[in-house]
Tab-separated table of C-alpha atoms in Angstrom:
chain	number	residue	atom	x	y	z
H	1	UNK	CA	0.000	0.000	0.000
H	2	UNK	CA	1.560	3.256	-1.142
H	3	UNK	CA	2.367	5.901	1.430
H	4	UNK	CA	2.715	3.556	4.407
H	5	UNK	CA	5.965	2.766	6.141
H	6	UNK	CA	7.032	-0.852	5.770
H	7	UNK	CA	7.586	-0.958	9.530
H	8	UNK	CA	3.913	-0.151	10.139
H	9	UNK	CA	2.413	-2.792	7.845
H	10	UNK	CA	0.535	-5.700	9.386
H	11	UNK	CA	1.805	-9.190	8.550
H	12	UNK	CA	-1.153	-9.769	6.202
H	13	UNK	CA	-0.605	-6.518	4.327
H	14	UNK	CA	3.147	-7.126	4.265
H	15	UNK	CA	2.553	-10.522	2.632
H	16	UNK	CA	0.637	-8.678	-0.092
H	17	UNK	CA	2.991	-5.738	-0.754
H	18	UNK	CA	6.222	-7.691	-0.284
H	19	UNK	CA	5.206	-10.757	-2.309
H	20	UNK	CA	8.506	-11.966	-3.789
H	21	UNK	CA	8.933	-13.241	-7.323
H	22	UNK	CA	9.245	-17.008	-7.879
H	23	UNK	CA	12.996	-17.039	-7.232
H	24	UNK	CA	12.618	-14.899	-4.130
H	25	UNK	CA	9.837	-17.102	-2.785
H	26	UNK	CA	11.974	-20.212	-3.285
H	27	UNK	CA	14.946	-18.573	-1.554
H	28	UNK	CA	13.040	-17.336	1.491
H	29	UNK	CA	11.259	-20.684	1.869
H	30	UNK	CA	14.603	-22.508	1.688
H	31	UNK	CA	16.101	-20.080	4.215
H	32	UNK	CA	13.106	-20.499	6.521
H	33	UNK	CA	13.683	-24.241	6.543
H	34	UNK	CA	17.484	-24.314	6.782
H	35	UNK	CA	17.853	-21.356	9.158
H	36	UNK	CA	14.803	-22.242	11.219
H	37	UNK	CA	13.191	-18.823	10.794
H	38	UNK	CA	10.282	-18.102	13.080
H	39	UNK	CA	7.205	-16.406	11.620
H	40	UNK	CA	8.453	-13.144	13.114
H	41	UNK	CA	11.909	-13.571	11.537
H	42	UNK	CA	10.356	-14.544	8.207
H	43	UNK	CA	8.306	-11.339	8.161
H	44	UNK	CA	11.320	-9.298	9.266
H	45	UNK	CA	13.233	-10.608	6.229
H	46	UNK	CA	10.265	-9.766	3.969
H	47	UNK	CA	9.989	-6.288	5.485
H	48	UNK	CA	13.719	-5.669	4.957
H	49	UNK	CA	13.550	-7.040	1.399
H	50	UNK	CA	10.634	-4.688	0.620
H	51	UNK	CA	12.692	-1.742	1.902
H	52	UNK	CA	15.687	-2.830	-0.193
H	53	UNK	CA	13.413	-3.126	-3.242
H	54	UNK	CA	12.084	0.384	-2.551
H	55	UNK	CA	15.628	1.764	-2.355
H	56	UNK	CA	16.428	-0.081	-5.589
H	57	UNK	CA	13.451	1.592	-7.296
H	58	UNK	CA	11.812	-1.777	-7.896
H	59	UNK	CA	8.045	-2.240	-7.831
H	60	UNK	CA	8.421	-5.856	-6.755
H	61	UNK	CA	10.538	-7.869	-4.352
H	62	UNK	CA	12.956	-10.016	-6.319
H	63	UNK	CA	15.317	-12.816	-5.378
H	64	UNK	CA	18.223	-10.360	-5.142
H	65	UNK	CA	16.305	-8.328	-2.534
H	66	UNK	CA	15.550	-11.430	-0.457
H	67	UNK	CA	19.209	-12.495	-0.703
H	68	UNK	CA	20.404	-9.103	0.506
H	69	UNK	CA	17.888	-9.061	3.363
H	70	UNK	CA	19.038	-12.525	4.442
H	71	UNK	CA	22.675	-11.435	4.293
H	72	UNK	CA	21.911	-8.654	6.778
H	73	UNK	CA	20.611	-11.055	9.429
H	74	UNK	CA	22.782	-11.303	12.515
H	75	UNK	CA	23.679	-14.721	13.829
H	76	UNK	CA	22.739	-15.230	17.467
H	77	UNK	CA	25.721	-15.199	19.849
H	78	UNK	CA	26.904	-18.672	20.795
H	79	UNK	CA	28.702	-20.025	23.835
H	80	UNK	CA	31.459	-22.638	23.676
H	81	UNK	CA	28.979	-25.522	23.403
H	82	UNK	CA	27.334	-23.954	20.367
H	83	UNK	CA	24.094	-23.118	22.142
H	84	UNK	CA	23.017	-19.517	21.741
H	85	UNK	CA	23.020	-17.477	24.917
H	86	UNK	CA	22.947	-13.707	24.761
H	87	UNK	CA	23.488	-13.295	28.490
H	88	UNK	CA	26.521	-15.599	28.559
H	89	UNK	CA	27.994	-13.886	25.502
H	90	UNK	CA	27.578	-10.452	27.045
H	91	UNK	CA	28.970	-11.508	30.405
H	92	UNK	CA	31.964	-13.380	28.967
H	93	UNK	CA	35.286	-11.543	29.547
H	94	UNK	CA	37.060	-10.368	26.414
């Protein structure tokens, strides 16, 4: 929907305005499976991809926009055993 900030779009509306092309859909679905994206993370990637597409001057979200959005995701901090723990990572001496 024109004139609305991507950050303010509901998940349903985001699914409509950030609908990726076939290649983008395949990539985000593959990433969702291999990276274990939650619904919230999935929509965050879509929201970021829509913003990237806007900056690119593109009317649609393409595979390249999804790829760039995925590349911007931060990996969760991990402790020595490989399990993610933000608190342990923050508290660990440098």
